[in-house]
Every structure is written in structure tokens, then in C-alpha cells.
Coordinates of C-alpha atoms and ligand atoms in Angstrom, one line a residue:
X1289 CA 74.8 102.2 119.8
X1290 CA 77.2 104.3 117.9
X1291 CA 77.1 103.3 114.0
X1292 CA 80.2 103.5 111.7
X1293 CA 79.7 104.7 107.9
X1294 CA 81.8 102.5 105.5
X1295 CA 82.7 104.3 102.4
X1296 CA 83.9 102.3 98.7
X1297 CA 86.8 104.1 98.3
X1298 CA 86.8 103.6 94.1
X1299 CA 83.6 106.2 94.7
X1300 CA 83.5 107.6 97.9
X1301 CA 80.1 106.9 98.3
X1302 CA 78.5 105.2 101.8
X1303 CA 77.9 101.8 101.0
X1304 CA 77.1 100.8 104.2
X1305 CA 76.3 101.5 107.8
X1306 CA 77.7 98.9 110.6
X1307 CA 76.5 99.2 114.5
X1308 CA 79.7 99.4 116.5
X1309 CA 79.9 96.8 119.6
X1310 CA 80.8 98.2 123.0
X1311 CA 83.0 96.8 125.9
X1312 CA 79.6 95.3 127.8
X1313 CA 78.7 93.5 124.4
X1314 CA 81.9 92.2 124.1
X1315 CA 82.5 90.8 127.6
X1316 CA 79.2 89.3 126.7
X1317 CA 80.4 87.7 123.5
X1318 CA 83.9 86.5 125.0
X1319 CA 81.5 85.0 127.6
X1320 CA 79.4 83.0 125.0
X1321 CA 82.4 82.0 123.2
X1322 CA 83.5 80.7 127.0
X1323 CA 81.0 78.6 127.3
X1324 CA 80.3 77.4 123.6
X1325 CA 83.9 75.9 123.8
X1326 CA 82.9 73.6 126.7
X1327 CA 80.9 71.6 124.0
X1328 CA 83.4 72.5 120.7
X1329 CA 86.2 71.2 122.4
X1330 CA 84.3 67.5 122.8
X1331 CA 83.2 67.9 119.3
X1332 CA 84.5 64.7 117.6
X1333 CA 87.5 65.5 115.7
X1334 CA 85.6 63.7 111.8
X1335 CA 82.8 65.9 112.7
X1336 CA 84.5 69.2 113.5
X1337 CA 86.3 68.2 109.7
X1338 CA 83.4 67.9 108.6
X1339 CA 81.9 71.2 110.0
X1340 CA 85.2 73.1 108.7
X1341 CA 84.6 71.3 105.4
X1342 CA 81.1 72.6 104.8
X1343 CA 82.2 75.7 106.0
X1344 CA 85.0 75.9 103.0
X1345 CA 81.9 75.0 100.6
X1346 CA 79.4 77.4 101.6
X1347 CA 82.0 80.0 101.6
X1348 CA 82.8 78.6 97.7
X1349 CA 79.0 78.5 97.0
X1350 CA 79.0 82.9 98.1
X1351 CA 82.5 83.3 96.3
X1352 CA 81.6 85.9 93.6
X1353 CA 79.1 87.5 96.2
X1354 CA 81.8 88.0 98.5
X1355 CA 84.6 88.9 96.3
X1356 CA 82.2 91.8 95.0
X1357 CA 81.6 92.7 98.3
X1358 CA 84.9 92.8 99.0
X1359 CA 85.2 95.6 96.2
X1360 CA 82.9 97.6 98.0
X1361 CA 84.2 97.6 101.3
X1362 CA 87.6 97.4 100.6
X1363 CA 88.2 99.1 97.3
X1364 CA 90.1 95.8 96.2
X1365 CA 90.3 95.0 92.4
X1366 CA 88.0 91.9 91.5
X1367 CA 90.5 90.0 90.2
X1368 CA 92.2 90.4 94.4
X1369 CA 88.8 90.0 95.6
X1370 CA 88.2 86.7 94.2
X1371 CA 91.7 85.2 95.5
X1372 CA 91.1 86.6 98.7
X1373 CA 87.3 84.7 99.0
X1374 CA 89.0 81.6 97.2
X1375 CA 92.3 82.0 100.0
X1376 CA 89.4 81.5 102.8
X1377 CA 87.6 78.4 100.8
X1378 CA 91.5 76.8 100.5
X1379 CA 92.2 77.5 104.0
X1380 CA 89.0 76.6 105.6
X1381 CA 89.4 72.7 103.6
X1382 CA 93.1 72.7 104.9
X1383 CA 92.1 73.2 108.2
X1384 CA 89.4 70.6 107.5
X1385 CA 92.5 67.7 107.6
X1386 CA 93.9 69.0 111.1
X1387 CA 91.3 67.8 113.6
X1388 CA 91.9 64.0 112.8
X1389 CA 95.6 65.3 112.6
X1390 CA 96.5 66.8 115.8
X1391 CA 98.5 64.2 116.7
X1392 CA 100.5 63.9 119.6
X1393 CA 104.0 61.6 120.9
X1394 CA 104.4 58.6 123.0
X1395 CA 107.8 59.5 124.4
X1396 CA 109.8 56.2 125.6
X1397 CA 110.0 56.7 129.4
X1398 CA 111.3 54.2 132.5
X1399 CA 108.7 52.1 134.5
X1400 CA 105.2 54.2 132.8
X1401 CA 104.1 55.4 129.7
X1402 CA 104.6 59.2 128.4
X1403 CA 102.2 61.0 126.2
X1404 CA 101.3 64.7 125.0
X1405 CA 98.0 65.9 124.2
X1406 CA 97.7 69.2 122.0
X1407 CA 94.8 70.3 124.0
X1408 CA 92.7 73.7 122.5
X1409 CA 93.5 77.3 124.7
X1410 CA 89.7 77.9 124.7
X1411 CA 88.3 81.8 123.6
X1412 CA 90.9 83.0 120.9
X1413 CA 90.7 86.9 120.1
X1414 CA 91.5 87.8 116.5
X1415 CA 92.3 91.7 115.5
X1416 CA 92.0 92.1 111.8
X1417 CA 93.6 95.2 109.6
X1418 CA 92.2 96.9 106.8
X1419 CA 94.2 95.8 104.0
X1420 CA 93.3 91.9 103.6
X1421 CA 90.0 91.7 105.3
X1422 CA 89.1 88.0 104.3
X1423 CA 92.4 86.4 104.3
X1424 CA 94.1 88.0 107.1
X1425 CA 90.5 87.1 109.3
X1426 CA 90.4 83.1 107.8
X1427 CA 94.6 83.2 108.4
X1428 CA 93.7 82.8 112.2
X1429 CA 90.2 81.5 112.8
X1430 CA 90.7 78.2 110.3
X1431 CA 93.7 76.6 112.6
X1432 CA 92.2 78.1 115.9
X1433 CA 88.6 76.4 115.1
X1434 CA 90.1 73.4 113.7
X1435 CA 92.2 72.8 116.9
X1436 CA 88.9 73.3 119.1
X1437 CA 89.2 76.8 120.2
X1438 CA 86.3 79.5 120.0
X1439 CA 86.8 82.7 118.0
X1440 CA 86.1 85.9 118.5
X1441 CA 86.9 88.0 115.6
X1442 CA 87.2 92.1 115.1
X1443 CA 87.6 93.2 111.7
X1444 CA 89.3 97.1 110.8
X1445 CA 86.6 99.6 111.5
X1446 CA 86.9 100.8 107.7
X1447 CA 86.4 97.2 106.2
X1448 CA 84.2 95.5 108.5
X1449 CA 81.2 93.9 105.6
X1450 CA 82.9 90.7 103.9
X1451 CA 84.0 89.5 107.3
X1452 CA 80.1 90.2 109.3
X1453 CA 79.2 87.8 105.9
X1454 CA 81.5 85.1 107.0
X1455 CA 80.4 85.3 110.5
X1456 CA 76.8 84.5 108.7
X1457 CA 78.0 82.1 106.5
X1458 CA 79.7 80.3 109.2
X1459 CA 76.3 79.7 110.9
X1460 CA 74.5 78.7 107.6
X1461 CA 77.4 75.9 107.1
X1462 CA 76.3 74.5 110.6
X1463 CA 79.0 75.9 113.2
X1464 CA 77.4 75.9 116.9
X1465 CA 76.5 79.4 117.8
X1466 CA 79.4 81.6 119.8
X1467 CA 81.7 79.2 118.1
X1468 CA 83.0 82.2 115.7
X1469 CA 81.4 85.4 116.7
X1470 CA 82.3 88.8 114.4
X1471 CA 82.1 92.0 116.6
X1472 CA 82.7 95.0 114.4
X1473 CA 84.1 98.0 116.6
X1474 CA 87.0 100.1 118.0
X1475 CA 90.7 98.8 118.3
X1476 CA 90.5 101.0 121.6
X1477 CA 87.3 99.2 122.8
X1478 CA 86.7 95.9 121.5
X1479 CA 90.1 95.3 120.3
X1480 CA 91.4 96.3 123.9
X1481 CA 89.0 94.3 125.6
X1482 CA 90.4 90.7 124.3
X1483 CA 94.0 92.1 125.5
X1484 CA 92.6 92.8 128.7
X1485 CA 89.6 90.1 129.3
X1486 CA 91.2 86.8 131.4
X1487 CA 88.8 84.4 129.3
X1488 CA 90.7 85.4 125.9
X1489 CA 93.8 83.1 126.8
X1490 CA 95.2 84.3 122.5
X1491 CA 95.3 87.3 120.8
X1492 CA 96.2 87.1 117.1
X1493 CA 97.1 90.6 116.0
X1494 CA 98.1 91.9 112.6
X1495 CA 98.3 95.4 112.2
X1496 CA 101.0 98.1 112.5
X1497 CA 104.3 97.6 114.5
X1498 CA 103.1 100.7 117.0
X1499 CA 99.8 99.0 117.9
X1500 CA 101.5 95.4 118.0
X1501 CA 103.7 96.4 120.9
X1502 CA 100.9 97.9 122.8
X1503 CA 99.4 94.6 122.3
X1504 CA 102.1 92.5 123.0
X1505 CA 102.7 94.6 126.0
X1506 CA 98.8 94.5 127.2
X1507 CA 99.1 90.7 126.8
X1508 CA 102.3 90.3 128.9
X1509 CA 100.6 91.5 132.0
X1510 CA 98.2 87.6 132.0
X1511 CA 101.3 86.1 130.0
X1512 CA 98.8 85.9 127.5
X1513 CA 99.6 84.5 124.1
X1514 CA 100.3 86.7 121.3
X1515 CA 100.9 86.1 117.8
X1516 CA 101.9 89.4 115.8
X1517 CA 101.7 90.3 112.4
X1518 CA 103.3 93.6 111.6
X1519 CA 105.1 95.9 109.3
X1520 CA 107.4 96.1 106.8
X1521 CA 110.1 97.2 104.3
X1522 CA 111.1 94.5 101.9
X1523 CA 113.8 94.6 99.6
X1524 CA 113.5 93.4 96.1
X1525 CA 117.4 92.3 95.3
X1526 CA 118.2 92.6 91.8
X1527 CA 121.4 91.0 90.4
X1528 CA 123.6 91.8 87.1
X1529 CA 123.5 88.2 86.3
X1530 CA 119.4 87.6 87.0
X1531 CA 116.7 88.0 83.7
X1532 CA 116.4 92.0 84.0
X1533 CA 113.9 92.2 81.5
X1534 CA 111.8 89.9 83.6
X1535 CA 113.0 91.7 87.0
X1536 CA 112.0 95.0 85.9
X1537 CA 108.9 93.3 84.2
X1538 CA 107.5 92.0 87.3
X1539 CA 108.9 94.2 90.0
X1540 CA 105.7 97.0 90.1
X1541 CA 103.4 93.5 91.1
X1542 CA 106.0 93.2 93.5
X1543 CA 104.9 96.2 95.2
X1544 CA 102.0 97.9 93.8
X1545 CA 99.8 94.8 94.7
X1546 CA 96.5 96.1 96.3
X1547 CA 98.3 99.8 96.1
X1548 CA 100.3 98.9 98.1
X1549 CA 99.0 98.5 100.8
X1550 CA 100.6 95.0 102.1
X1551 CA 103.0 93.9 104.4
X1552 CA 104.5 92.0 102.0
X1553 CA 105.3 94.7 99.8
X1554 CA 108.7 95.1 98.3
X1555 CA 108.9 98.7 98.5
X1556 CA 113.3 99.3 98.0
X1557 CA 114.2 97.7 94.9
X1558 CA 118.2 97.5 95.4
X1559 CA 119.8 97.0 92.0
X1560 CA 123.2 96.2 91.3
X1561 CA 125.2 99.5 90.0
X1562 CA 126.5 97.4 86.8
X1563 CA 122.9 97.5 86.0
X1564 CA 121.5 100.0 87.5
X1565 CA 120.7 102.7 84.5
X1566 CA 120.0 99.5 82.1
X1567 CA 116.7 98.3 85.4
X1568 CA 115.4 101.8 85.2
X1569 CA 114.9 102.2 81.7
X1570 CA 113.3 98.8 81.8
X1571 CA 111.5 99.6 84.9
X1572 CA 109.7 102.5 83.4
X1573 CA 107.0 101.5 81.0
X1574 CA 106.5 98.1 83.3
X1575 CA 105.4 101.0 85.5
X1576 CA 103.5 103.5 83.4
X1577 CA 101.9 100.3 82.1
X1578 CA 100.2 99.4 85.2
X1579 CA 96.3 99.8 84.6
X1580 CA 95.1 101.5 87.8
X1581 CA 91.2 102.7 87.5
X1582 CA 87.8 101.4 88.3
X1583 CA 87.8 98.0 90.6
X1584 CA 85.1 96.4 89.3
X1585 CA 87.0 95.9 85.7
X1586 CA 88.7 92.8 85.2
X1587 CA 91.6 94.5 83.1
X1588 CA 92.3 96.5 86.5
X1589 CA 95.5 95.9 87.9
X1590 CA 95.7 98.0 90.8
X1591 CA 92.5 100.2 92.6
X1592 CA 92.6 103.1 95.1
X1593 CA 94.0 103.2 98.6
X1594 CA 91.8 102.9 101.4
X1595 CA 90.7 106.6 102.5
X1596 CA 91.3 109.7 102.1
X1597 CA 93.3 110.2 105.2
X1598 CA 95.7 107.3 103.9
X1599 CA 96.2 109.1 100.6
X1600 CA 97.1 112.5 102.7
X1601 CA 99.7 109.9 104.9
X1602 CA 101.5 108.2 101.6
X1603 CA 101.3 111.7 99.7
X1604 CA 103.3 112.8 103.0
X1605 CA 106.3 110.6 101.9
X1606 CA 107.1 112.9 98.5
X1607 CA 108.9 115.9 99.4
X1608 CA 109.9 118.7 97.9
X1609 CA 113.2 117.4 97.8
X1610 CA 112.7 114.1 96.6
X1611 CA 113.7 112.9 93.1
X1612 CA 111.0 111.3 91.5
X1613 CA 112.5 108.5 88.7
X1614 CA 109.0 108.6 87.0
X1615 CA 105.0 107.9 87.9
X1616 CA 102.2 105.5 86.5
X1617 CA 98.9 106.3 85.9
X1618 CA 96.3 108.7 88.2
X1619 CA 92.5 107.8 87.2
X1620 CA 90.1 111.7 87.6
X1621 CA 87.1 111.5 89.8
X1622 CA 86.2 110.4 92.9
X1623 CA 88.4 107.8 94.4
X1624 CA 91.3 108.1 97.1
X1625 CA 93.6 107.6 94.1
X1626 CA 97.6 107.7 94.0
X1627 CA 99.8 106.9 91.2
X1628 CA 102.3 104.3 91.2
X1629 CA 105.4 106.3 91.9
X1630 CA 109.0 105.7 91.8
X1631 CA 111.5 107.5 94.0
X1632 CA 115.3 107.6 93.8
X1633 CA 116.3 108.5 97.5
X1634 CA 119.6 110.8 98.5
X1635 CA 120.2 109.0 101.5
X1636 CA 120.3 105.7 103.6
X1637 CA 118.0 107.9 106.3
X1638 CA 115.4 109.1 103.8
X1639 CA 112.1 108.3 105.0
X1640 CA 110.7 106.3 101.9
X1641 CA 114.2 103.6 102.9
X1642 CA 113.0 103.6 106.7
X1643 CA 109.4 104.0 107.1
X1644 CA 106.9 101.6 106.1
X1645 CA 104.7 103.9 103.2
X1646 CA 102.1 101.6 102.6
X1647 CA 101.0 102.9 99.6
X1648 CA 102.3 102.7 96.0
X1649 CA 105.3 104.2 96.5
X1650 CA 109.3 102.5 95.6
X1651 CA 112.1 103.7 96.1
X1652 CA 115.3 102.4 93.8
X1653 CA 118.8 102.3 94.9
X1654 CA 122.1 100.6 94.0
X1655 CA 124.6 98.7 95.3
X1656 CA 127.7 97.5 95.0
X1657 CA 128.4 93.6 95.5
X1658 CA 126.9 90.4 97.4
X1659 CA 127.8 91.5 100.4
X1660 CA 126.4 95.3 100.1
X1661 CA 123.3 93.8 98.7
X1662 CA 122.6 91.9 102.4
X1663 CA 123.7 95.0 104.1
X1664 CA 121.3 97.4 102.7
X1665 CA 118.5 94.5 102.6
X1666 CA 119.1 94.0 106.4
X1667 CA 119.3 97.7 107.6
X1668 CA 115.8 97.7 108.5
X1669 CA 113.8 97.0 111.8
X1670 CA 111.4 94.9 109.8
X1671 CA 112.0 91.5 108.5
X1672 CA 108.5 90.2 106.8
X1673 CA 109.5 89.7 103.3
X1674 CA 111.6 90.1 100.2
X1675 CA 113.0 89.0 96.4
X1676 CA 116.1 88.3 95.0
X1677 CA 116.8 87.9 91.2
X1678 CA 120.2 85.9 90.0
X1679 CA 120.9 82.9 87.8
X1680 CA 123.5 81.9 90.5
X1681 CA 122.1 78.8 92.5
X1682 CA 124.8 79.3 95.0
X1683 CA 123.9 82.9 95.2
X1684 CA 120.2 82.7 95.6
X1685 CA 120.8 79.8 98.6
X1686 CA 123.9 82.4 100.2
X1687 CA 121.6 85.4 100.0
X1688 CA 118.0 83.9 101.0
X1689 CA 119.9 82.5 104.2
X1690 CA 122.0 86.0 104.9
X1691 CA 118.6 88.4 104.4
X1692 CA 116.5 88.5 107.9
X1693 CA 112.9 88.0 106.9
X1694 CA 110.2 85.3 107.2
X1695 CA 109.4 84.6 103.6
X1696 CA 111.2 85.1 100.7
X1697 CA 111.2 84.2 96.8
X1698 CA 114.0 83.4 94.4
X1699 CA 112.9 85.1 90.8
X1700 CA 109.3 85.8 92.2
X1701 CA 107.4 88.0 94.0
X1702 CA 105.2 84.9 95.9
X1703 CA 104.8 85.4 99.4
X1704 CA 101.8 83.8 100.5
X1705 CA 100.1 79.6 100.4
X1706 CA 98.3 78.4 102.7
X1707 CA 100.1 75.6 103.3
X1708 CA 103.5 77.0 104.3
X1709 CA 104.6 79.2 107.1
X1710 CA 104.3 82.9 107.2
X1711 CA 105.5 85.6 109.1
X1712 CA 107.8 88.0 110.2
X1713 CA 111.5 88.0 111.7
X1714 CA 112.6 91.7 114.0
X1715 CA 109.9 94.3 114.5
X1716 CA 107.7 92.8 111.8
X1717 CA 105.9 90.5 114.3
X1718 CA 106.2 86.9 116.3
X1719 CA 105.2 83.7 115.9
X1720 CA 104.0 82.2 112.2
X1721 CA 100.5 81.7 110.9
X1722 CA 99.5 79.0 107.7
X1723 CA 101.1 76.3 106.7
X1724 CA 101.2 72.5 108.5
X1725 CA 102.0 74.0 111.9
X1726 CA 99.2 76.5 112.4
X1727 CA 97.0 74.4 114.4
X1728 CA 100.0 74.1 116.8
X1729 CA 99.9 77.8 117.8
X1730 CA 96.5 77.2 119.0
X1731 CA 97.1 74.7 121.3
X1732 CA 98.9 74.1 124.7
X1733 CA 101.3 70.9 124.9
X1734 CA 100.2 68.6 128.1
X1735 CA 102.6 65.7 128.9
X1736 CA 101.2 63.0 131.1
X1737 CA 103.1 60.3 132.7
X1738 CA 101.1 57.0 133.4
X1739 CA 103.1 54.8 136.2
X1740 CA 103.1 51.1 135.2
X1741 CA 104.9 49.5 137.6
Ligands
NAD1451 P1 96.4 99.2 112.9 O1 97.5 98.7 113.7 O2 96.1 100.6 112.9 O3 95.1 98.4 113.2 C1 95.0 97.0 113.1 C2 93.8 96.5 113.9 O4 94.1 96.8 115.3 C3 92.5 97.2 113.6 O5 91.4 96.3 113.6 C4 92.3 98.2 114.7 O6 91.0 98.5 115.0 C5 93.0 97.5 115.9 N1 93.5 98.3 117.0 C6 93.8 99.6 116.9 N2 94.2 100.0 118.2 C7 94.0 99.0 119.0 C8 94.2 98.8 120.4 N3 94.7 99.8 121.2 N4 94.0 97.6 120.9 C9 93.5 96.6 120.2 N5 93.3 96.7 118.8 C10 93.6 97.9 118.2 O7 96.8 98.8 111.4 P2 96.1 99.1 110.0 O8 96.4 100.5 109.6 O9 94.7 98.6 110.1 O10 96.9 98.0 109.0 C11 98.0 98.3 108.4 C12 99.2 97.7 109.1 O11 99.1 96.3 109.2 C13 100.5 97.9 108.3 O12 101.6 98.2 109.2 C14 100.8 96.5 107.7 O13 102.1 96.2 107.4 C15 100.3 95.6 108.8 N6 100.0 94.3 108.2 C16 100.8 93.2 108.5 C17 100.6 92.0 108.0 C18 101.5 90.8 108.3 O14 101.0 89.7 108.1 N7 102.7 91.0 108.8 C19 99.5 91.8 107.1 C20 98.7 92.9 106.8 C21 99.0 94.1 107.4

């Protein structure tokens, strides 16, 4: 069995060593999972609640356990680490209410009666990235258990330790065995094999645009369902007539969140030109102020990226050419460290405006008027995420309707609750996860027509 090392980037030390699954151990696991959902499916829906519910606690009752973990594998500040265990807890009691809630239609019909069933696909296949391990995982196996499907689950092959925990606290909370099975290995391999195996009828993939069509395309040829998660480039919109000082205050959390290294990261900041010179000045202690160091401290604000072969990639961005506005802080020592850095791009082409970085770098541009504003903001393939700042009621309604993205926030960087829908518009993925439809996407609509005449 071929072992993976999995290195704390904060201290590039080997904090762990994980057996990697192969394809034959995976077929076998798909297989379980097949057969474990003959009897989940019949589960009564108050008891399945139930199950989901003690699930929610146990993972409660491990929360600081896991959130340190979390640390270690992941690099993640604690302060992250304990919202990302808490995100699972929330999730895993919100999924609690769907079984009893799954509710489906009497449609008025001629001479019978019509009803639809939300009935469960059966083996779901979740692929997990590397830069939300807990909540990214939870995300998609909450709804998919709580509508009676079995999970198999493969977590990133860099942070695969707090989600082999909740495999085994799932089992100490009382879920059937092969009802939610962690298999730590390869995209290539494991990954692969629920695109290609007939028993996974849903993939759940979030992960880079370039893999996601591979995936999507893998899945077309059983018309398998997909749900994508993917890149992108948000645009934080800043207005003349918003609260600048809080704008500039609050636009590094905007971005530098988790390094970052999320999705939801809104990496162009576009300012309006009447206010452009007055944002930067503001901007620039908000940014050198950002307390970037050792994880474990609760005063951390933002930890290191994930590897050292990500740090080379983000570093890859800066060129010799580009202007950089200014840069936060750079801890010494070991630690795939980069500093919060602020770029002021030449060109609408310039890689930092196109590509997704993932790492903390933002570039600041301006722009004109309303309509400029949606222009720029929408001259993207992506379409995950994004901010806009204005006092204007009308404004913020006109703009949050014109921009192309899944989730946005007026005067806030929010992106994520459980309880609403997330996800992407464009190349930044398809269909949405959380929020009081997510059960849905786990289920196939059956209509039966009962003759009464
Ligand atoms: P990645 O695409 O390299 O890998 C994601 C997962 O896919 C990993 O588990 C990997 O092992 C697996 N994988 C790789 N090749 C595979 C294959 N051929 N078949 C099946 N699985 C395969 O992405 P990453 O570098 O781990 O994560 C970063 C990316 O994830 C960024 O682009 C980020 O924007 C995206 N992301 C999106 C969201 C969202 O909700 N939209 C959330 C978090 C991250």
C-alpha cells in the first residue's frame, strides 16, 4: 500500500502518515456503500434525524480536537479551524430536520391521483479540495445522508486527517457501517474511479475549473450526476458614496481569508476613480496590519499557504514587471509563508485580473461609473462570488442583479450559511450545495399516477 506523508505547513514538519487506497479497495468500498443503502434508504425518516442529530453532537463533543487537528493538517488559523468543526456540527443538525421534510406534491389530476416521491440516488461520491477540508466534505455528505443516500468521501491528498476523524466519529455517533466511508487517495485513482464506477449514480466535485471539466466530462459518458464547485475571481466593488473607511477596513478579510486560498476570495478590488488614491491610502495599514504568523495563536489572522509547491505557483503571479501598491507582513522560519500583497495591474489581460492566484494576492483597479463597474466585474469566466459597497439602495439592488455570480454581499464580505444556497454561475461550477434545497440535489423526482376510476 503506498503511504502519503502529510506535512503542517506552519512547520514543515511530518505530522502524519496516511495509507493511500487503491482502485480494487475502492470498487470494494462503492460496493459496501451499495449494499448498506439497501437498508439506509428504509431507515425511518425520525430515526435517520435522529442518527444525523447525534452525529452533529459527537462532532460538537470532538470540536476543539478537531479544530486543532485541523491546524495541523491544514495549516488553518484556530480561530478558522473552530468555524470550520462548528460549520460541520450546524450542518449535520440542519440536515437532522430534512428526513421528516422531504416532502413531496399531490398534483390535481383527472380520474386518479398524482403524487411525487423524492426518492435517494443510492452510492454518492464526494471529491474534497484542500483548502476547506471539514466544511467543503460535511457541504455534501449532510443533505446526501439525510436524503438516504450512501457516501463515499475522498478528501485532498495533502489534507486528508480531520476528515478520516469524521469518518470515525460518524461510526461512534451510531451511523450503519458503509453508510459514510472516507477513502484517502489519488484524484487519478480513487477520485477517477467514482466518475467511472456505474454504482456511484453522483459525483459532488469541488476543486479547480481544469479538473471539474474532466469530471463533468467523465460523468457525461453514464449521464451521471454532477455537482461542481470551482474557481474563481471575485470582484470587490467599491463605490464613492459607500463607508470607505470601512471598505478599505475590511477589504484584506475579503480576500486574505485562509491566505487566500478560497473560492470565494475577492481577489480585484475595483474602486471608483473619484476615490481611488483616497481607498489606497486607507487600504494600506488595514493591510500591513494583518497579523499573519504562527496558527496556533488566537491573535493570528491569517497562516501559511498549503505547500511549498503552492507558494512557488502564487509567487509565479509577481513579475518583474508588476507594480506592487504595498505588502503586509512575512513571518522567518519554517512555514510556506507569503505576504499579503497588493498589486496594481497595467492591463485588463494581466494575469493577477484573469487567473485565479489563490493565494494572498489583490490586485486594485479603477473604474469609471455604474455601468463600468459591472463590465469589469463580469469580464471573467468565473462567477462564484463578490462585494459591492454603496449607500445607494437602488444601487446595491441594480448592481447585485447585473454582476454574474452565485453569492454576493452588500457592505460585507459574507459568503457562506448553511442555510442558504451556494454556488457558482459560468466556469465556476453547476448546481448549488447548502441551504433548504440541498437535500433535493440528492434525490431523483418519481411521479406516480394511481387510476381511480
Ligand atoms: P484540484 O482540482 O487539484 O483537486 C480537487 C480534488 O480533486 C482533490 O481531492 C484531488 O485529489 C481530486 N482530483 C484531482 N484529479 C482528479 C481526477 N482526475 N479525477 C477525480 N478527482 C481528481 O483542486 P485543489 O487544488 O485541491 O483545490 C483548489 C481549487 O478548488 C481552486 O480552484 C478553488 O477555487 C476550488 N474551490 C472551489 C470551491 C467552490 O465551492 N466553488 C470551494 C473550494 C475550492
Amino acid at each position: 500500500m503506498t503511504t502519503a506523508q502529510v506535512v503542517n505547513p506552519a512547520t514543515e514538519e511530518v505530522v502524519a502518515r496516511v495509507d493511500l487506497v487503491g482502485e480494487a479497495e475502492t470498487d470494494a468500498a462503492i460496493e459496501r456503500a451499495q449494499w448498506a443503502g439497501v437498508t439506509w434508504r428504509e431507515v425511518a425518516p425520525g430515526e435517520r434525524a435522529r442518527m444525523l442529530r447525534r452525529f452533529g453532537d459527537v462532532v460538537d463533543a470532538h470540536l476543539e480536537e478537531l479544530a486543532q487537528l485541523e491546524v495541523a493538517n491544514s495549516g488553518h488559523t484556530i480561530g478558522n479551524a473552530r468555524w470550520e468543526a462548528g460549520n460541520v456540527r450546524d450542518l449535520l443538525h440542519y440536515a437532522a430536520g430534512i428526513p421528516e421534510r422531504l416532502l413531496g406534491n399531490q398534483i390535481p389530476v383527472a380520474g386518479g391521483v398524482d403524487i411525487t416521491f423524492h426518492e435517494p440516488l443510492g452510492v454518492v461520491g464526494i471529491i474534497v479540495p484542500w483548502n476547506f477540508p471539514m466544511p467543503i466534505a460535511a457541504w455534501g455528505f449532510a443533505p446526501a445522508l439525510a436524503a438516504g443516500n450512501t457516501v463515499v468521501l475522498k478528501p485532498a491528498e495533502l489534507t486528508p486527517l480531520t476528515a478520516i476523524r469524521l469518518g470515525e466519529l460518524a461510526l461512534e455517533a451510531g451511523l450503519p457501517e458503509h453508510v459514510f466511508q472516507v477513502l484517502p487517495g489519488k484524484g487519478s485513482v480513487v477520485g477517477h474511479r467514482f466518475v467511472t464506477h456505474p454504482a456511484v449514480r453522483k459525483v459532488v466535485f469541488t476543486g479547480s475549473t481544469e479538473i471539474g471539466t474532466q469530471i463533468m466530462a467523465g460523468c457525461a459518458q453514464q449521464v451521471k450526476r454532477v455537482t461542481l464547485e470551482l474557481g474563481g475571481k471575485s470582484a470587490n466593488i467599491v463605490f464613492a458614496d459607500s463607508d470607505l473607511e470601512r471598505a478599505a477596513a475590511t477589504a484584506p478579510y475579503g480576500v486574505f481569508d485562509n491566505a487566500g486560498q478560497d473560492c470565494c476570495a475577492r481577489s480585484r478590488i475595483l474602486v471608483q476613480r473619484s476615490v481611488f488614491d483616497k481607498f489606497l491610502e486607507l487600504l494600506e495599514p488595514a493591510v500591513r496590519g494583518v497579523k499573519v504568523g504562527d496558527p496556533t495563536q488566537e491573535s493570528t489572522e491569517m497562516g501559511p499557504l498549503i505547500s511549498g509547491a503552492h507558494r512557488e505557483r502564487v509567487a509565479g503571479f509577481i513579475e518583474a514587471s508588476t507594480k506592487i501598491a504595498f505588502t503586509g507582513e512575512q513571518p522567518n522560519g519554517p512555514g510556506f509563508w507569503y505576504p499579503p500583497t497588493v498589486v496594481l495591474p497595467d492591463s485588463p489581460t494581466d494575469r493577477v485580473l484573469t487567473e485565479e492566484v489563490f493565494g494572498p494576492v489583490v490586485a486594485v483597479l479603477p473604474f469609471e461609473d455604474e455601468a463600468d463597474a459591472i463590465r469589469i466585474a463580469n469580464d471573467t469566466e468565473y462567477g462564484l462570488s463578490g462585494s459591492i459597497w454603496t449607500n445607494d439602495v437602488g444601487r446595491a439592488l441594480r448592481v447585485s442583479r447585473a454582476v454574474e455570480a452565485g453569492n454576493l454581499s452588500v457592505n460585507s464580505h459574507s459568503s457562506v450559511r448553511y442555510w442558504t444556497p451556494f454556488g457558482g454561475f459560468k466556469q465556476s461550477g453547476l448546481g448549488r450545495e447548502l441551504g433548504p434545497d440541498a437535500a433535493l440535489a440528492f434525490t431523483e423526482t418519481k411521479n406516480v399516477f394511481i387510476a381511480t376510476q
